[in-house]
Amino acid sequence: MSTPTPPIATIASLSHHEGRTVTLRGWLYNLRASGKLLFPIFRDGTGTIQGIVPKAAVPEEVFETLKNLTLESSVIVTGKVRADSRAPSGYELDVEGVEVIQRVPDETPFPISLKEHGVDFLMEHRHLWLRTPRQSAILRVRATIMRAAAEYFDTNGFIRTDPPILTPNACEGTSELFEMDYFDDDKAYLTQSGQLYIEATALALGKVYSFGPTFRAEKSKTRRHLTEFWMIEPEVAYAGLDDIMDLAEAFITHIVTRVLEHHRADLKVIGRDITKLEAIIAPPSSLPATPIVAPLSSFTTILPSALSSFAESGAPAGDLDSPGAPRPASGTWERSATESDGGTTEPGAPSSPAHLRAKVGGTTTKSRFPRLSYDEAHAMLEKAYAEGKIENPHKYGDDFGSPDETYISSQFDLPVMVHRYPAAIKAFYMQPDPTDPSKALCVDVLAPEGYGEIIGGSQRVDSYDLLKSRIEEHNLPLAAFQWYLDLRKYGSVPHAGFGMGIERVVAWLCGLDHVRETIPFARTLNRIYP
Amino acid sequence: MSTPTPPIATIASLSHHEGRTVTLRGWLYNLRASGKLLFPIFRDGTGTIQGIVPKAAVPEEVFETLKNLTLESSVIVTGKVRADSRAPSGYELDVEGVEVIQRVPDETPFPISLKEHGVDFLMEHRHLWLRTPRQSAILRVRATIMRAAAEYFDTNGFIRTDPPILTPNACEGTSELFEMDYFDDDKAYLTQSGQLYIEATALALGKVYSFGPTFRAEKSKTRRHLTEFWMIEPEVAYAGLDDIMDLAEAFITHIVTRVLEHHRADLKVIGRDITKLEAIIAPPSSLPATPIVAPLSSFTTILPSALSSFAESGAPAGDLDSPGAPRPASGTWERSATESDGGTTEPGAPSSPAHLRAKVGGTTTKSRFPRLSYDEAHAMLEKAYAEGKIENPHKYGDDFGSPDETYISSQFDLPVMVHRYPAAIKAFYMQPDPTDPSKALCVDVLAPEGYGEIIGGSQRVDSYDLLKSRIEEHNLPLAAFQWYLDLRKYGSVPHAGFGMGIERVVAWLCGLDHVRETIPFARTLNRIYP
């Protein structure tokens, strides 16, 4: 501390320091020795970099300190940044000095070595496993998925409203809930979805979303299930099924775009084939030369007049649709003039008159994701069974099983929207299709490559009498749902929304076999530690 | 549906439609009649607007429909937008047509009238109370506080990592926890803080934050307590107490700046005196002519070279400090070259050598918020008591009571940081002050105007042996904390962080008497419905 230390840098920012000596603060990730040369690899949370330590070029104590250093010891390293085209990051560090902050004792080495470990061992050491490059990369991608998801709604006129986690009743029946005592008299249950509550805030604020943890006490042990997982749920007043299908498409496209913008290196570490993701953001034939996410404006200098072509047309808003890429979230805090403006939607949508419904996102997309009715999807499965392409027949009226979903999604490069399932297998709050009341105005979005359902949504019942009878049919306690019924008594409007499970999307975009790697500390049937 | 409907607009966007006929979709908020003139006020979630309906100017059925319409009935209204300087929003609507979507029945009117209601009644009807202008305005401000809080960390190199909600043990002892059965054998507890878990992710990723609900099963019934509330918590590796005090100051400044940028109209509806908030973002004497939040760059066109003056200096990073306003979150997704770079901090910081510690935010601020040691704050209270300015003496060694905090904060226009409390009254994981080990390297940030503690933070114990003995002294189960101890065994580093309670900040910025209005559906000792 007697001599001034070189400026502190992060590994991710080393390109700004080429040719200069910097201080890095991090950990020893790996160490290779080759005679009088050491190749320590350092990590600092932003990335990894290889150091070069020739015995002849550094003080004896630096060489000896590093030569014997244990993995994951914390170190502050000084060295000169040198471009090297062979290095994965493009840079190497000519080490000049090292200070060990805490040396991992030789007798208790870092438990996760570079060899294979069993899953139980890794999960038991999850707090340390997180430090390995693949797990860190997954967490960085997860953070971007969460940020992009919130950004999409924030920049398209949605207000975030947080529903309660502790609820007095279940969203979809009392099947599999975590229950606890709530002070003296009451029971409380952990929420399965914020939907019912944000229906109330949507009728107050127009377009809203929630973003928080949800819980299912299911005793299922599959690679797709966690007992605690994160959901983001938009809900829109004056909107119908088609609106939220448009919204879901633009929303997913935005998230994939952001992940590809920021995480190509991370996805490479994870081993993800990104060509399948590139297909999501634009058809290969029409990939634009410039990034698909172009700024609408700079951060604070947006002028309403710059958007006049969107906003001030006297023509019906439906004319604002332009072919091509969806309009992404703009990344600006300014509301765009059109963000909350609606428009007429596709002709023929039977769910409600077009002028009742919103253009809910900032999207001006033409639909690109395939949309199949339940009946069409069933017919596809019947044909596949007849041709021996799936093992078991799909029974009309049943939900799709995992192999069914995998087959359907494998027929397309893009996420598939399956809509209008039989009402009998769907939740009580779903609006019946007026053209066939045995069907619900609902949609499931299936991710490609067999990753299954990532979004489930619906238009909600807006009739007081119908909702009341549905609650009674499902044997739900009417008193607990009185407030929910009130929403149909005082200014009911058509409204719709969906929920997207974050962990399923992380699994899909990272190409993971199991959701346990998608969240820092997974909670499953058999695990609540660490 | 036979004639084309005018373009759909939102009330917030009417300035873009002046002189044109538009369609609004919303609800009847209020209605005044004056002979042959009706003045309906409509709301659509984005704002309210007054309509003008002269009997002579509209079809008979339009006049009659509106004249008898019940409050909160849902309506689609067409009309021409006219500028009117007397109107609160600057516009009025010359109504041309109206379609009632659902009429609130005369026999069951909307229960919340414009007269006064008791708090219990309003909380029992929270799902409807949310629709009133003041409550809607509070929710919009809350959404911006949450967005700005996440934005600050997202744009300053922090990675969001979500700690578990279901935990096997308590963060600060088992005092007041919600407990539940976790499948066959286990108990689970709802988290009180994500801190312990994000200490693990900080050692993996460098700078992290968590943002989620937290729970306290306290049987206290005060205007500051909820059983379920939201916390945002940053945690930084290679950082000390001074770093997180700098971080907290820049973070709070950013949030207040965003709220004032976007919610002057909402704060007016709420009745908030904003002059006290304006003092937070800059001293009155140095308010810049241009907005304090200037864009660093446009959204995607940022060039690293544009930041060269920050990044490529060969001088110690400490020299990058520039006097004046804190550097705000830039609103861009690009990482700035300096975002994760550290620097030397103020001389004399005793907690750890300067080069061990980070400049953790994007801030280049000089400290503006007053910083008082616990001893200094105690002396201030002693003097106040001697002068008869507070009722009860403060006993040295005790925590500050609510009146103490109110007195301390009333001495300043800015949030006050009180640091280095007696270790005996603080949590087991706090690092002792090396210059006086009876004190903890911790800080509480007190909001002005008596709003009390909004942030609590500390540097964490980084010695394995000390942490182990603290856990034992506090009679905490060692086995449950083994993973937490591991963080001191494998590459321990100085690290620090804090937690900010969202609802306290909403109460402060909106000037609310009670936290129950700060969240859509408050959970308190006596309330879990709706």
GROMACS .gro file of C-alpha atoms in nm, chain A residues 1 4-10 12-13 15-17 20 23 25-27 43-46 71-76 99 101-105 108-111 124-125 127-128 130-131 136-137 139-140 142-144 146-148 151 154-155 159-169 178-184 186-190 197-198 200-207 211-213 215-219 227-228 230 237-238 254 258 261-262 291 293-301 304-305 311-317 329-344 353-359 479-484 486-494 503 519-521 523-530, chain B residues 1 4-10 12-13 15-17 20 23 25-27 43-46 71-76 99 101-105 108-111 124-125 127-128 130-131 136-137 139-140 142-144 146-148 151 154-155 159-169 178-184 186-190 197-198 200-207 209 211-213 215-219 227-228 230 237-238 254 258 261-262 293-301 304-305 311-317 329-344 353-359 479-484 486-494 503 519-521 523-530:
model
  352
    1MET     CA    1   0.000   0.000   0.000
    4PRO     CA    2   0.021   0.351  -0.579
    5THR     CA    3  -0.162   0.052  -0.723
    6PRO     CA    4  -0.251   0.043  -1.091
    7PRO     CA    5  -0.613   0.124  -1.177
    8ILE     CA    6  -0.863  -0.142  -1.090
    9ALA     CA    7  -1.029  -0.310  -1.384
   10THR     CA    8  -1.270  -0.592  -1.447
   12ALA     CA    9  -1.497  -0.785  -1.896
   13SER     CA   10  -1.351  -0.439  -1.952
   15SER     CA   11  -1.028  -0.428  -2.399
   16HIS     CA   12  -1.024  -0.072  -2.267
   17HIS     CA   13  -0.691  -0.128  -2.096
   20ARG     CA   14  -0.161  -0.094  -1.965
   23THR     CA   15  -0.527  -0.443  -1.094
   25ARG     CA   16  -0.955  -0.851  -0.795
   26GLY     CA   17  -1.088  -1.201  -0.806
   27TRP     CA   18  -1.009  -1.566  -0.757
   43ARG     CA   19  -1.198  -1.511  -1.262
   44ASP     CA   20  -1.365  -1.202  -1.115
   45GLY     CA   21  -1.734  -1.262  -1.181
   46THR     CA   22  -1.730  -1.073  -1.511
   71LEU     CA   23  -0.782  -2.307  -0.653
   72GLU     CA   24  -1.047  -2.048  -0.559
   73SER     CA   25  -0.808  -1.860  -0.334
   74SER     CA   26  -0.893  -1.490  -0.351
   75VAL     CA   27  -0.622  -1.278  -0.510
   76ILE     CA   28  -0.549  -0.928  -0.623
   99GLU     CA   29  -0.150  -1.045  -0.332
  101ILE     CA   30  -0.641  -1.221   0.021
  102GLN     CA   31  -0.737  -1.563   0.152
  103ARG     CA   32  -0.561  -1.883   0.067
  104VAL     CA   33  -0.781  -2.191   0.048
  105PRO     CA   34  -0.608  -2.436   0.287
  108THR     CA   35  -0.955  -2.850   0.252
  109PRO     CA   36  -0.936  -2.785  -0.120
  110PHE     CA   37  -1.224  -2.628  -0.315
  111PRO     CA   38  -1.462  -2.923  -0.339
  124GLU     CA   39  -2.545  -2.981  -0.208
  125HIS     CA   40  -2.260  -2.742  -0.293
  127HIS     CA   41  -2.325  -2.202  -0.325
  128LEU     CA   42  -1.986  -2.299  -0.469
  130LEU     CA   43  -2.232  -2.124  -0.897
  131ARG     CA   44  -1.873  -2.007  -0.938
  136SER     CA   45  -2.214  -1.829  -1.387
  137ALA     CA   46  -2.297  -1.795  -1.755
  139LEU     CA   47  -2.708  -1.693  -1.417
  140ARG     CA   48  -2.602  -1.403  -1.636
  142ARG     CA   49  -3.117  -1.556  -1.653
  143ALA     CA   50  -3.059  -1.199  -1.532
  144THR     CA   51  -3.092  -1.069  -1.885
  146MET     CA   52  -3.563  -1.117  -1.633
  147ARG     CA   53  -3.446  -0.768  -1.723
  148ALA     CA   54  -3.566  -0.792  -2.082
  151GLU     CA   55  -3.825  -0.393  -1.989
  154ASP     CA   56  -4.214  -0.110  -1.879
  155THR     CA   57  -4.155   0.043  -2.219
  159ILE     CA   58  -4.763  -0.061  -1.484
  160ARG     CA   59  -4.598  -0.314  -1.256
  161THR     CA   60  -4.834  -0.410  -0.973
  162ASP     CA   61  -4.724  -0.668  -0.717
  163PRO     CA   62  -4.987  -0.919  -0.613
  164PRO     CA   63  -4.964  -1.069  -0.266
  165ILE     CA   64  -4.761  -1.383  -0.207
  166LEU     CA   65  -4.967  -1.476   0.099
  167THR     CA   66  -5.321  -1.545  -0.015
  168PRO     CA   67  -5.633  -1.663   0.157
  169ASN     CA   68  -5.734  -1.890  -0.128
  178PHE     CA   69  -4.810  -2.461   0.063
  179GLU     CA   70  -5.020  -2.381   0.368
  180MET     CA   71  -4.921  -2.201   0.686
  181ASP     CA   72  -5.068  -2.041   0.994
  182TYR     CA   73  -5.129  -1.671   0.958
  183PHE     CA   74  -5.131  -1.534   1.310
  184ASP     CA   75  -5.413  -1.639   1.535
  186ASP     CA   76  -5.618  -1.771   0.968
  187LYS     CA   77  -5.454  -2.000   0.722
  188ALA     CA   78  -5.246  -1.854   0.444
  189TYR     CA   79  -5.133  -2.013   0.120
  190LEU     CA   80  -4.839  -1.928  -0.102
  197TYR     CA   81  -5.513  -0.990  -0.821
  198ILE     CA   82  -5.378  -0.822  -1.130
  200ALA     CA   83  -5.816  -0.603  -1.024
  201THR     CA   84  -5.521  -0.374  -1.094
  202ALA     CA   85  -5.579  -0.398  -1.470
  203LEU     CA   86  -5.930  -0.264  -1.418
  204ALA     CA   87  -5.773   0.022  -1.221
  205LEU     CA   88  -5.471   0.096  -1.440
  206GLY     CA   89  -5.547  -0.049  -1.782
  207LYS     CA   90  -5.233  -0.247  -1.863
  211PHE     CA   91  -4.330  -1.029  -1.160
  212GLY     CA   92  -4.254  -1.245  -0.862
  213PRO     CA   93  -4.207  -1.591  -0.719
  215PHE     CA   94  -4.517  -2.180  -0.565
  216ARG     CA   95  -4.650  -2.526  -0.633
  217ALA     CA   96  -4.638  -2.797  -0.371
  218GLU     CA   97  -4.657  -3.067  -0.636
  219LYS     CA   98  -4.502  -3.397  -0.548
  227THR     CA   99  -4.162  -2.593  -0.612
  228GLU     CA  100  -4.059  -2.226  -0.625
  230TRP     CA  101  -4.063  -1.696  -1.103
  237ALA     CA  102  -5.819  -0.442  -1.983
  238TYR     CA  103  -6.018  -0.421  -2.306
  254HIS     CA  104  -3.782  -0.920  -2.756
  258ARG     CA  105  -3.175  -0.926  -2.593
  261GLU     CA  106  -2.735  -0.926  -2.823
  262HIS     CA  107  -2.559  -0.972  -2.492
  291PRO     CA  108  -2.948  -0.512  -3.549
  293VAL     CA  109  -3.340  -0.377  -3.216
  294ALA     CA  110  -3.286  -0.027  -3.343
  295PRO     CA  111  -3.332   0.265  -3.111
  296LEU     CA  112  -3.647   0.461  -3.160
  297SER     CA  113  -3.469   0.755  -3.011
  298SER     CA  114  -3.195   0.838  -2.771
  299PHE     CA  115  -3.260   0.808  -2.405
  300THR     CA  116  -3.415   1.138  -2.307
  301THR     CA  117  -3.429   1.337  -2.625
  304PRO     CA  118  -4.327   1.325  -2.971
  305SER     CA  119  -4.313   1.467  -3.322
  311ALA     CA  120  -4.959   0.867  -3.349
  312GLU     CA  121  -5.124   1.132  -3.549
  313SER     CA  122  -5.268   0.944  -3.835
  314GLY     CA  123  -5.635   1.001  -3.873
  315ALA     CA  124  -5.663   0.657  -4.018
  316PRO     CA  125  -5.779   0.365  -3.808
  317ALA     CA  126  -5.496   0.245  -3.588
  329ALA     CA  127  -3.919  -0.224  -2.646
  330SER     CA  128  -3.733   0.094  -2.709
  331GLY     CA  129  -3.517   0.102  -2.402
  332THR     CA  130  -3.629   0.455  -2.331
  333TRP     CA  131  -3.821   0.575  -2.029
  334GLU     CA  132  -4.027   0.807  -2.239
  335ARG     CA  133  -4.364   0.673  -2.326
  336SER     CA  134  -4.403   0.650  -2.695
  337ALA     CA  135  -4.711   0.820  -2.824
  338THR     CA  136  -4.859   0.494  -2.939
  339GLU     CA  137  -4.766   0.272  -2.652
  340SER     CA  138  -5.105   0.253  -2.496
  341ASP     CA  139  -5.305   0.322  -2.804
  342GLY     CA  140  -5.506   0.041  -2.936
  343GLY     CA  141  -5.612  -0.046  -3.279
  344THR     CA  142  -5.840  -0.277  -3.458
  353PRO     CA  143  -6.572  -0.672  -3.118
  354ALA     CA  144  -6.245  -0.534  -3.243
  355HIS     CA  145  -6.292  -0.188  -3.097
  356LEU     CA  146  -6.327  -0.340  -2.752
  357ARG     CA  147  -5.984  -0.481  -2.770
  358ALA     CA  148  -5.637  -0.339  -2.741
  359LYS     CA  149  -5.320  -0.348  -2.934
  479ALA     CA  150  -6.699  -1.592  -0.001
  480ALA     CA  151  -6.327  -1.605  -0.074
  481PHE     CA  152  -6.395  -1.510  -0.435
  482GLN     CA  153  -6.643  -1.231  -0.364
  483TRP     CA  154  -6.386  -0.960  -0.437
  484TYR     CA  155  -6.300  -1.134  -0.763
  486ASP     CA  156  -6.689  -0.772  -0.778
  487LEU     CA  157  -6.466  -0.706  -1.077
  488ARG     CA  158  -6.758  -0.827  -1.294
  489LYS     CA  159  -7.011  -0.621  -1.105
  490TYR     CA  160  -6.848  -0.280  -1.126
  491GLY     CA  161  -6.751  -0.192  -1.480
  492SER     CA  162  -6.663  -0.533  -1.618
  493VAL     CA  163  -6.472  -0.530  -1.946
  494PRO     CA  164  -6.320  -0.794  -2.172
  503GLU     CA  165  -3.711  -2.093  -1.547
  519ILE     CA  166  -3.219  -2.056  -1.073
  520PRO     CA  167  -2.950  -1.984  -0.813
  521PHE     CA  168  -3.094  -2.208  -0.541
  523ARG     CA  169  -3.625  -2.580  -0.451
  524THR     CA  170  -3.751  -2.923  -0.539
  525LEU     CA  171  -3.937  -3.207  -0.377
  526ASN     CA  172  -3.619  -3.330  -0.213
  527ARG     CA  173  -3.414  -3.018  -0.171
  528ILE     CA  174  -3.435  -2.705   0.042
  529TYR     CA  175  -3.061  -2.673   0.119
  530PRO     CA  176  -2.854  -2.465   0.090
  531MET     CA  177  -6.924  -0.208  -3.596
  534PRO     CA  178  -6.533   0.257  -3.876
  535THR     CA  179  -6.457   0.372  -3.525
  536PRO     CA  180  -6.218   0.660  -3.464
  537PRO     CA  181  -5.865   0.563  -3.360
  538ILE     CA  182  -5.830   0.434  -3.009
  539ALA     CA  183  -5.634   0.658  -2.776
  540THR     CA  184  -5.539   0.667  -2.411
  542ALA     CA  185  -5.234   1.005  -2.123
  543SER     CA  186  -5.171   1.043  -2.495
  545SER     CA  187  -5.199   1.572  -2.648
  546HIS     CA  188  -5.112   1.383  -2.967
  547HIS     CA  189  -5.473   1.389  -3.079
  550ARG     CA  190  -5.925   1.496  -3.366
  553THR     CA  191  -6.215   0.649  -2.906
  555ARG     CA  192  -6.204   0.287  -2.350
  556GLY     CA  193  -6.249   0.314  -1.979
  557TRP     CA  194  -6.489   0.382  -1.698
  573ARG     CA  195  -6.079   0.731  -1.646
  574ASP     CA  196  -5.891   0.466  -1.839
  575GLY     CA  197  -5.603   0.379  -1.607
  576THR     CA  198  -5.365   0.627  -1.768
  601LEU     CA  199  -7.031   0.545  -1.158
  602GLU     CA  200  -6.762   0.294  -1.261
  603SER     CA  201  -6.972   0.161  -1.544
  604SER     CA  202  -6.740   0.061  -1.828
  605VAL     CA  203  -6.781   0.271  -2.140
  606ILE     CA  204  -6.631   0.327  -2.480
  629GLU     CA  205  -7.127   0.269  -2.575
  631ILE     CA  206  -6.996  -0.216  -2.194
  632GLN     CA  207  -7.133  -0.300  -1.851
  633ARG     CA  208  -7.363  -0.081  -1.650
  634VAL     CA  209  -7.318  -0.092  -1.274
  635PRO     CA  210  -7.670  -0.177  -1.148
  638THR     CA  211  -7.565  -0.206  -0.618
  639PRO     CA  212  -7.373   0.114  -0.677
  640PHE     CA  213  -6.992   0.127  -0.671
  641PRO     CA  214  -6.925   0.111  -0.298
  654GLU     CA  215  -6.188  -0.458   0.269
  655HIS     CA  216  -6.262  -0.312  -0.075
  657HIS     CA  217  -5.965  -0.427  -0.518
  658LEU     CA  218  -6.196  -0.135  -0.592
  660LEU     CA  219  -5.726   0.097  -0.620
  661ARG     CA  220  -5.931   0.263  -0.892
  666SER     CA  221  -5.380   0.474  -0.875
  667ALA     CA  222  -5.123   0.753  -0.859
  669LEU     CA  223  -4.928   0.257  -0.759
  670ARG     CA  224  -4.780   0.432  -1.060
  672ARG     CA  225  -4.441   0.260  -0.680
  673ALA     CA  226  -4.393   0.100  -1.021
  674THR     CA  227  -4.141   0.369  -1.112
  676MET     CA  228  -3.922  -0.044  -0.850
  677ARG     CA  229  -3.819   0.011  -1.208
  678ALA     CA  230  -3.565   0.279  -1.123
  681GLU     CA  231  -3.240   0.000  -1.350
  684ASP     CA  232  -2.875  -0.325  -1.413
  685THR     CA  233  -2.689  -0.034  -1.569
  689ILE     CA  234  -2.622  -0.919  -1.201
  690ARG     CA  235  -2.967  -0.994  -1.063
  691THR     CA  236  -2.962  -1.322  -0.874
  692ASP     CA  237  -3.280  -1.445  -0.705
  693PRO     CA  238  -3.237  -1.596  -0.360
  694PRO     CA  239  -3.486  -1.859  -0.248
  695ILE     CA  240  -3.805  -1.755  -0.071
  696LEU     CA  241  -3.834  -2.091   0.102
  697THR     CA  242  -3.537  -2.130   0.335
  698PRO     CA  243  -3.432  -2.394   0.584
  699ASN     CA  244  -3.316  -2.138   0.840
  708PHE     CA  245  -4.360  -1.783   0.894
  709GLU     CA  246  -4.311  -2.158   0.915
  710MET     CA  247  -4.460  -2.432   0.703
  711ASP     CA  248  -4.426  -2.800   0.627
  712TYR     CA  249  -4.204  -2.873   0.332
  713PHE     CA  250  -4.314  -3.212   0.207
  714ASP     CA  251  -4.248  -3.511   0.426
  716ASP     CA  252  -3.878  -3.070   0.654
  717LYS     CA  253  -3.985  -2.737   0.782
  718ALA     CA  254  -3.948  -2.434   0.560
  719TYR     CA  255  -3.947  -2.067   0.653
  720LEU     CA  256  -4.029  -1.765   0.442
  727TYR     CA  257  -2.766  -1.623  -0.039
  728ILE     CA  258  -2.650  -1.330  -0.246
  730ALA     CA  259  -2.271  -1.658  -0.231
  731THR     CA  260  -2.364  -1.519  -0.572
  732ALA     CA  261  -2.149  -1.208  -0.514
  733LEU     CA  262  -1.848  -1.432  -0.465
  734ALA     CA  263  -1.939  -1.600  -0.793
  735LEU     CA  264  -2.035  -1.294  -1.000
  736GLY     CA  265  -1.874  -0.993  -0.829
  737LYS     CA  266  -2.162  -0.746  -0.805
  739TYR     CA  267  -2.855  -0.782  -0.643
  741PHE     CA  268  -3.526  -0.809  -0.568
  742GLY     CA  269  -3.818  -0.993  -0.420
  743PRO     CA  270  -4.073  -1.023  -0.145
  745PHE     CA  271  -4.163  -1.167   0.520
  746ARG     CA  272  -4.176  -1.090   0.888
  747ALA     CA  273  -4.428  -1.258   1.115
  748GLU     CA  274  -4.402  -0.975   1.366
  749LYS     CA  275  -4.705  -0.917   1.580
  757THR     CA  276  -4.588  -0.883   0.712
  758GLU     CA  277  -4.505  -0.906   0.341
  760TRP     CA  278  -4.043  -0.600  -0.110
  767ALA     CA  279  -1.737  -0.852  -0.349
  768TYR     CA  280  -1.423  -0.657  -0.265
  784HIS     CA  281  -3.131   0.803  -0.893
  788ARG     CA  282  -3.676   0.922  -1.184
  791GLU     CA  283  -3.901   1.314  -1.389
  792HIS     CA  284  -4.214   1.109  -1.440
  823VAL     CA  285  -3.014   1.267  -1.586
  824ALA     CA  286  -2.847   1.322  -1.918
  825PRO     CA  287  -2.803   1.037  -2.159
  826LEU     CA  288  -2.456   0.894  -2.180
  827SER     CA  289  -2.540   0.776  -2.526
  828SER     CA  290  -2.828   0.661  -2.733
  829PHE     CA  291  -2.967   0.318  -2.686
  830THR     CA  292  -2.760   0.092  -2.907
  831THR     CA  293  -2.512   0.322  -3.070
  834PRO     CA  294  -1.663   0.240  -2.615
  835SER     CA  295  -1.447   0.522  -2.747
  841ALA     CA  296  -1.199   0.430  -1.910
  842GLU     CA  297  -0.862   0.476  -2.063
  843SER     CA  298  -0.692   0.703  -1.823
  844GLY     CA  299  -0.370   0.564  -1.698
  845ALA     CA  300  -0.421   0.758  -1.378
  846PRO     CA  301  -0.551   0.584  -1.068
  847ALA     CA  302  -0.924   0.532  -1.097
  859ALA     CA  303  -2.784   0.495  -1.448
  860SER     CA  304  -2.761   0.556  -1.816
  861GLY     CA  305  -3.072   0.379  -1.932
  862THR     CA  306  -2.866   0.194  -2.185
  863TRP     CA  307  -2.809  -0.178  -2.202
  864GLU     CA  308  -2.450  -0.136  -2.300
  865ARG     CA  309  -2.210  -0.175  -2.015
  866SER     CA  310  -2.010   0.136  -1.969
  867ALA     CA  311  -1.640   0.079  -1.970
  868THR     CA  312  -1.611   0.189  -1.611
  869GLU     CA  313  -1.915   0.026  -1.465
  870SER     CA  314  -1.740  -0.252  -1.288
  871ASP     CA  315  -1.411  -0.083  -1.245
  872GLY     CA  316  -1.315   0.008  -0.899
  873GLY     CA  317  -1.106   0.284  -0.767
  874THR     CA  318  -0.946   0.397  -0.454
  883PRO     CA  319  -0.720  -0.134   0.240
  884ALA     CA  320  -0.850   0.088  -0.034
  885HIS     CA  321  -0.736  -0.132  -0.321
  886LEU     CA  322  -0.937  -0.418  -0.176
  887ARG     CA  323  -1.253  -0.225  -0.219
  888ALA     CA  324  -1.469  -0.132  -0.510
  889LYS     CA  325  -1.627   0.175  -0.649
 1009ALA     CA  326  -2.512  -2.723   1.039
 1010ALA     CA  327  -2.767  -2.497   0.874
 1011PHE     CA  328  -2.501  -2.230   0.830
 1012GLN     CA  329  -2.226  -2.457   0.701
 1013TRP     CA  330  -2.271  -2.344   0.345
 1014TYR     CA  331  -2.255  -1.982   0.463
 1016ASP     CA  332  -1.793  -2.214   0.332
 1017LEU     CA  333  -1.792  -1.868   0.173
 1018ARG     CA  334  -1.517  -1.778   0.423
 1019LYS     CA  335  -1.325  -2.098   0.360
 1020TYR     CA  336  -1.294  -2.082  -0.017
 1021GLY     CA  337  -1.161  -1.747  -0.132
 1022SER     CA  338  -1.308  -1.515   0.128
 1023VAL     CA  339  -1.294  -1.145   0.041
 1024PRO     CA  340  -1.416  -0.825   0.205
 1033GLU     CA  341  -4.271   0.025   0.077
 1049ILE     CA  342  -4.859  -0.188  -0.203
 1050PRO     CA  343  -5.156  -0.315  -0.400
 1051PHE     CA  344  -5.272  -0.568  -0.140
 1053ARG     CA  345  -5.071  -0.796   0.439
 1054THR     CA  346  -5.081  -0.699   0.804
 1055LEU     CA  347  -5.138  -0.862   1.137
 1056ASN     CA  348  -5.512  -0.842   1.089
 1057ARG     CA  349  -5.554  -0.859   0.717
 1058ILE     CA  350  -5.506  -1.120   0.449
 1059TYR     CA  351  -5.814  -1.036   0.237
 1060PRO     CA  352  -5.872  -0.963  -0.042
   0.00000   0.00000   0.00000
